[in-house]
Amino acid sequence: MKRVTILVLLLTCLSGSALAADVVTIKASNGNITFNHKAHQGRVPCTACHKDATPTRLQLNRDFAHHLCRGCHEIRGGNAPVKCDACHRK
Ligand code: HEC
Ligand code: HEC
Ligand code: HEC
């Protein structure tokens, strides 16, 4: 029984990491942003950010990113950052 549980957990981890890098660094002149897929998993569906059936790289720019990222954070509150230097880190 224990072995089965461990195997299932292992497979879940492997399939998760095969889909997307856990942490993605988004470059910005005023400080790079660290985007953590894991922190969003279970809270936000893939399709909130990736519109295509098979997620690929997102084309971000300042306006789109602020609308998408900060827009949702303002609604959700809690640990979701809205201050500039909470996302942009030097
Ligand atoms: C809250 C927004 C958001 C959600 C939700 C999200 N992603 Fe992403 N994803 C991003 C961002 C931002 C990038 C990096 C953009 C870039 O630089 O191209 C990215 C990149 C990716 C990439 C390509 C780049 C890489 O290094 O892995 C894949 C594949 C991916 N995501 C899959 C997924 C899957 C599968 C889910 C659902 C389990 C998901 N994403 C949920 C925002 C999101
Ligand atoms: C649809 C809603 C939604 C979108 C879109 C979204 N987020 Fe979040 N984000 C959240 C929520 C909810 C949390 C709080 C998670 C928690 O409670 O720990 C969060 C937490 C975070 C955190 C803090 C946790 C950590 O990773 O250290 C960062 C940084 C972050 N988001 C960056 C981004 C960026 C960058 C984007 C856009 C590419 C983005 N988010 C898009 C809902 C969203
Ligand atoms: C939720 C996270 C988040 C918050 C909060 C946030 N930003 Fe951003 N910002 C981003 C992302 C993601 C990008 C897109 C980077 C890219 O791919 O072009 C960006 C891009 C930018 C850029 C363009 C940088 C470049 O190199 O082109 C500027 C300037 C900027 N933000 C300023 C601010 C300021 C000022 C604030 C506070 C009022 C702020 N940001 C708050 C996530 C955030």
Tab-separated table of C-alpha atoms and ligand atoms in Angstrom:
chain	number	residue	atom	x	y	z
A	1	MET	CA	0.000	0.000	0.000
A	2	LYS	CA	2.741	2.453	0.999
A	3	ARG	CA	4.736	1.605	-2.131
A	4	VAL	CA	1.758	2.329	-4.361
A	5	THR	CA	1.279	5.726	-2.715
A	6	ILE	CA	4.945	6.636	-3.206
A	7	LEU	CA	4.831	5.544	-6.828
A	8	VAL	CA	1.729	7.632	-7.488
A	9	LEU	CA	3.353	10.677	-5.827
A	10	LEU	CA	6.505	10.180	-7.874
A	11	LEU	CA	4.579	9.932	-11.128
A	12	THR	CA	2.582	13.049	-10.261
A	13	CYS	CA	5.813	14.996	-9.675
A	14	LEU	CA	7.406	13.747	-12.887
A	15	SER	CA	4.423	14.507	-15.073
A	16	GLY	CA	4.130	17.965	-13.496
A	17	SER	CA	7.723	18.935	-14.174
A	18	ALA	CA	7.554	17.624	-17.725
A	19	LEU	CA	4.833	20.153	-18.527
A	20	ALA	CA	6.493	23.363	-17.373
A	21	ALA	CA	9.554	24.600	-15.563
A	22	ASP	CA	8.623	25.177	-11.910
A	23	VAL	CA	10.286	28.571	-11.855
A	24	VAL	CA	10.681	30.915	-14.819
A	25	THR	CA	12.722	34.116	-14.727
A	26	ILE	CA	11.149	36.967	-16.682
A	27	LYS	CA	13.687	39.641	-17.553
A	28	ALA	CA	12.874	43.298	-16.970
A	29	SER	CA	15.144	46.354	-16.905
A	30	ASN	CA	13.828	47.452	-13.506
A	31	GLY	CA	14.427	44.062	-11.878
A	32	ASN	CA	13.686	40.517	-13.023
A	33	ILE	CA	10.482	38.771	-12.014
A	34	THR	CA	10.523	35.233	-10.696
A	35	PHE	CA	7.417	33.430	-11.797
A	36	ASN	CA	6.655	30.243	-9.913
A	37	HIS	CA	4.311	27.799	-11.651
A	38	LYS	CA	4.047	25.752	-8.463
A	39	ALA	CA	2.779	28.721	-6.442
A	40	HIS	CA	-0.061	29.110	-8.946
A	41	GLN	CA	-0.899	25.453	-9.429
A	42	GLY	CA	-4.175	24.430	-7.881
A	43	ARG	CA	-5.179	28.078	-7.523
A	44	VAL	CA	-5.190	29.163	-11.133
A	45	PRO	CA	-5.966	26.980	-14.171
A	46	CYS	CA	-3.359	26.871	-16.961
A	47	THR	CA	-5.834	28.582	-19.269
A	48	ALA	CA	-5.940	31.734	-17.102
A	49	CYS	CA	-2.572	32.579	-18.672
A	50	HIS	CA	-2.068	30.160	-21.574
A	51	LYS	CA	-4.885	30.370	-24.066
A	52	ASP	CA	-3.691	27.507	-26.279
A	53	ALA	CA	-4.573	23.874	-25.530
A	54	THR	CA	-0.867	22.994	-25.331
A	55	PRO	CA	0.854	25.726	-23.289
A	56	THR	CA	4.003	27.157	-24.811
A	57	ARG	CA	5.997	30.274	-24.019
A	58	LEU	CA	3.876	33.305	-23.208
A	59	GLN	CA	4.458	36.522	-25.123
A	60	LEU	CA	4.623	39.054	-22.305
A	61	ASN	CA	5.168	42.772	-22.360
A	62	ARG	CA	4.712	45.441	-19.759
A	63	ASP	CA	1.053	46.286	-20.327
A	64	PHE	CA	-0.119	42.735	-20.914
A	65	ALA	CA	1.819	41.404	-17.921
A	66	HIS	CA	0.585	44.092	-15.556
A	67	HIS	CA	-2.978	43.577	-16.709
A	68	LEU	CA	-2.747	39.772	-16.404
A	69	CYS	CA	-0.537	39.329	-13.337
A	70	ARG	CA	-1.225	42.353	-11.175
A	71	GLY	CA	-4.850	42.432	-12.283
A	72	CYS	CA	-5.509	39.003	-10.837
A	73	HIS	CA	-3.419	39.678	-7.725
A	74	GLU	CA	-5.487	42.771	-6.934
A	75	ILE	CA	-8.642	40.678	-7.053
A	76	ARG	CA	-7.250	37.705	-5.124
A	77	GLY	CA	-5.352	39.574	-2.409
A	78	GLY	CA	-3.612	37.445	0.231
A	79	ASN	CA	-0.056	36.470	-0.695
A	80	ALA	CA	-0.435	37.642	-4.281
A	81	PRO	CA	1.985	40.599	-4.733
A	82	VAL	CA	0.827	43.962	-6.124
A	83	LYS	CA	3.740	46.211	-5.085
A	84	CYS	CA	6.388	46.917	-7.723
A	85	ASP	CA	9.335	45.561	-5.768
A	86	ALA	CA	7.444	42.443	-4.699
A	87	CYS	CA	7.604	41.289	-8.337
A	88	HIS	CA	10.601	43.250	-9.666
A	89	ARG	CA	13.682	42.255	-7.731
A	90	LYS	CA	17.113	43.735	-8.282
B	1	HEC	C1	-0.443	32.674	-13.715
B	1	HEC	C2	-0.007	32.490	-15.079
B	1	HEC	C3	0.359	31.087	-15.510
B	1	HEC	C4	-0.313	29.913	-15.258
B	1	HEC	C5	-1.584	29.714	-14.467
B	1	HEC	C6	0.430	28.874	-15.921
B	1	HEC	N1	1.521	29.405	-16.565
B	1	HEC	FE1	2.854	28.410	-17.765
B	1	HEC	N2	3.952	30.128	-18.012
B	1	HEC	C7	3.630	31.354	-17.454
B	1	HEC	C8	4.727	32.275	-17.692
B	1	HEC	C9	4.791	33.728	-17.219
B	1	HEC	C10	5.690	31.573	-18.442
B	1	HEC	C11	7.026	32.106	-18.963
B	1	HEC	C12	6.809	33.078	-20.067
B	1	HEC	C13	8.002	33.196	-20.947
B	1	HEC	O1	9.015	33.771	-20.555
B	1	HEC	O2	7.910	32.667	-22.062
B	1	HEC	C14	5.161	30.232	-18.644
B	1	HEC	C15	5.798	29.230	-19.378
B	1	HEC	C16	5.274	27.958	-19.606
B	1	HEC	C17	5.832	26.972	-20.509
B	1	HEC	C18	7.048	27.127	-21.420
B	1	HEC	C19	8.295	27.569	-20.792
B	1	HEC	C20	8.940	26.679	-19.727
B	1	HEC	O3	10.078	27.001	-19.364
B	1	HEC	O4	8.387	25.708	-19.223
B	1	HEC	C21	5.034	25.866	-20.424
B	1	HEC	C22	5.222	24.543	-21.153
B	1	HEC	C23	3.970	26.167	-19.474
B	1	HEC	N3	4.146	27.446	-19.014
B	1	HEC	C24	2.973	25.282	-19.119
B	1	HEC	C25	1.971	25.541	-18.168
B	1	HEC	C26	1.001	24.546	-17.696
B	1	HEC	C27	0.918	23.102	-18.173
B	1	HEC	C28	0.198	25.194	-16.785
B	1	HEC	C29	-0.930	24.617	-15.940
B	1	HEC	C30	-0.556	23.508	-15.078
B	1	HEC	C31	0.669	26.570	-16.702
B	1	HEC	N4	1.744	26.724	-17.534
B	1	HEC	C32	0.085	27.537	-15.911
B	1	HEC	C33	2.465	31.664	-16.773
B	1	HEC	C34	1.515	30.766	-16.330
B	2	HEC	C1	-5.679	34.333	-12.273
B	2	HEC	C2	-4.905	34.758	-11.129
B	2	HEC	C3	-3.402	34.989	-11.214
B	2	HEC	C4	-2.647	35.347	-12.314
B	2	HEC	C5	-3.111	35.585	-13.734
B	2	HEC	C6	-1.276	35.496	-11.834
B	2	HEC	N1	-1.209	35.211	-10.499
B	2	HEC	FE1	0.493	35.319	-9.350
B	2	HEC	N2	-0.565	34.684	-7.732
B	2	HEC	C7	-1.919	34.395	-7.724
B	2	HEC	C8	-2.305	33.963	-6.395
B	2	HEC	C9	-3.708	33.546	-5.939
B	2	HEC	C10	-1.119	34.009	-5.605
B	2	HEC	C11	-0.972	33.692	-4.120
B	2	HEC	C12	-0.467	32.311	-3.915
B	2	HEC	C13	-0.324	32.043	-2.426
B	2	HEC	O1	-1.306	32.221	-1.696
B	2	HEC	O2	0.771	31.676	-2.016
B	2	HEC	C14	-0.046	34.458	-6.494
B	2	HEC	C15	1.271	34.624	-6.083
B	2	HEC	C16	2.293	35.147	-6.856
B	2	HEC	C17	3.636	35.433	-6.392
B	2	HEC	C18	4.149	35.223	-4.971
B	2	HEC	C19	4.410	33.779	-4.719
B	2	HEC	C20	5.742	33.394	-5.253
B	2	HEC	O3	5.817	32.916	-6.388
B	2	HEC	O4	6.737	33.597	-4.558
B	2	HEC	C21	4.330	35.941	-7.464
B	2	HEC	C22	5.783	36.412	-7.483
B	2	HEC	C23	3.431	35.948	-8.598
B	2	HEC	N3	2.196	35.474	-8.185
B	2	HEC	C24	3.761	36.381	-9.867
B	2	HEC	C25	2.888	36.365	-10.964
B	2	HEC	C26	3.257	36.770	-12.302
B	2	HEC	C27	4.620	37.289	-12.714
B	2	HEC	C28	2.143	36.600	-13.075
B	2	HEC	C29	1.960	36.868	-14.545
B	2	HEC	C30	2.879	36.196	-15.467
B	2	HEC	C31	1.080	36.104	-12.204
B	2	HEC	N4	1.571	35.969	-10.940
B	2	HEC	C32	-0.212	35.863	-12.633
B	2	HEC	C33	-2.804	34.522	-8.761
B	2	HEC	C34	-2.480	34.890	-10.074
B	3	HEC	C1	2.559	40.896	-10.352
B	3	HEC	C2	3.906	41.220	-10.735
B	3	HEC	C3	4.248	42.630	-11.135
B	3	HEC	C4	4.004	43.787	-10.420
B	3	HEC	C5	3.300	43.935	-9.072
B	3	HEC	C6	4.579	44.860	-11.180
B	3	HEC	N1	5.145	44.370	-12.320
B	3	HEC	FE1	6.132	45.443	-13.756
B	3	HEC	N2	6.276	43.801	-14.914
B	3	HEC	C7	5.873	42.524	-14.556
B	3	HEC	C8	6.079	41.628	-15.673
B	3	HEC	C9	5.758	40.134	-15.697
B	3	HEC	C10	6.629	42.411	-16.732
B	3	HEC	C11	6.922	41.963	-18.148
B	3	HEC	C12	8.368	41.782	-18.488
B	3	HEC	C13	8.445	41.469	-19.974
B	3	HEC	O1	8.365	40.293	-20.328
B	3	HEC	O2	8.533	42.417	-20.769
B	3	HEC	C14	6.747	43.781	-16.208
B	3	HEC	C15	7.304	44.850	-16.910
B	3	HEC	C16	7.573	46.089	-16.372
B	3	HEC	C17	8.360	47.141	-17.029
B	3	HEC	C18	9.053	47.036	-18.374
B	3	HEC	C19	10.467	46.550	-18.151
B	3	HEC	C20	11.233	46.307	-19.434
B	3	HEC	O3	12.402	45.888	-19.359
B	3	HEC	O4	10.682	46.523	-20.515
B	3	HEC	C21	8.375	48.213	-16.180
B	3	HEC	C22	9.099	49.547	-16.382
B	3	HEC	C23	7.604	47.837	-14.998
B	3	HEC	N3	7.140	46.552	-15.153
B	3	HEC	C24	7.383	48.658	-13.907
B	3	HEC	C25	6.575	48.339	-12.821
B	3	HEC	C26	6.179	49.277	-11.766
B	3	HEC	C27	6.634	50.734	-11.692
B	3	HEC	C28	5.367	48.583	-10.907
B	3	HEC	C29	4.630	49.099	-9.663
B	3	HEC	C30	3.731	50.217	-9.917
B	3	HEC	C31	5.269	47.214	-11.412
B	3	HEC	N4	6.000	47.117	-12.575
B	3	HEC	C32	4.573	46.194	-10.781
B	3	HEC	C33	5.361	42.150	-13.338
B	3	HEC	C34	4.957	43.010	-12.338
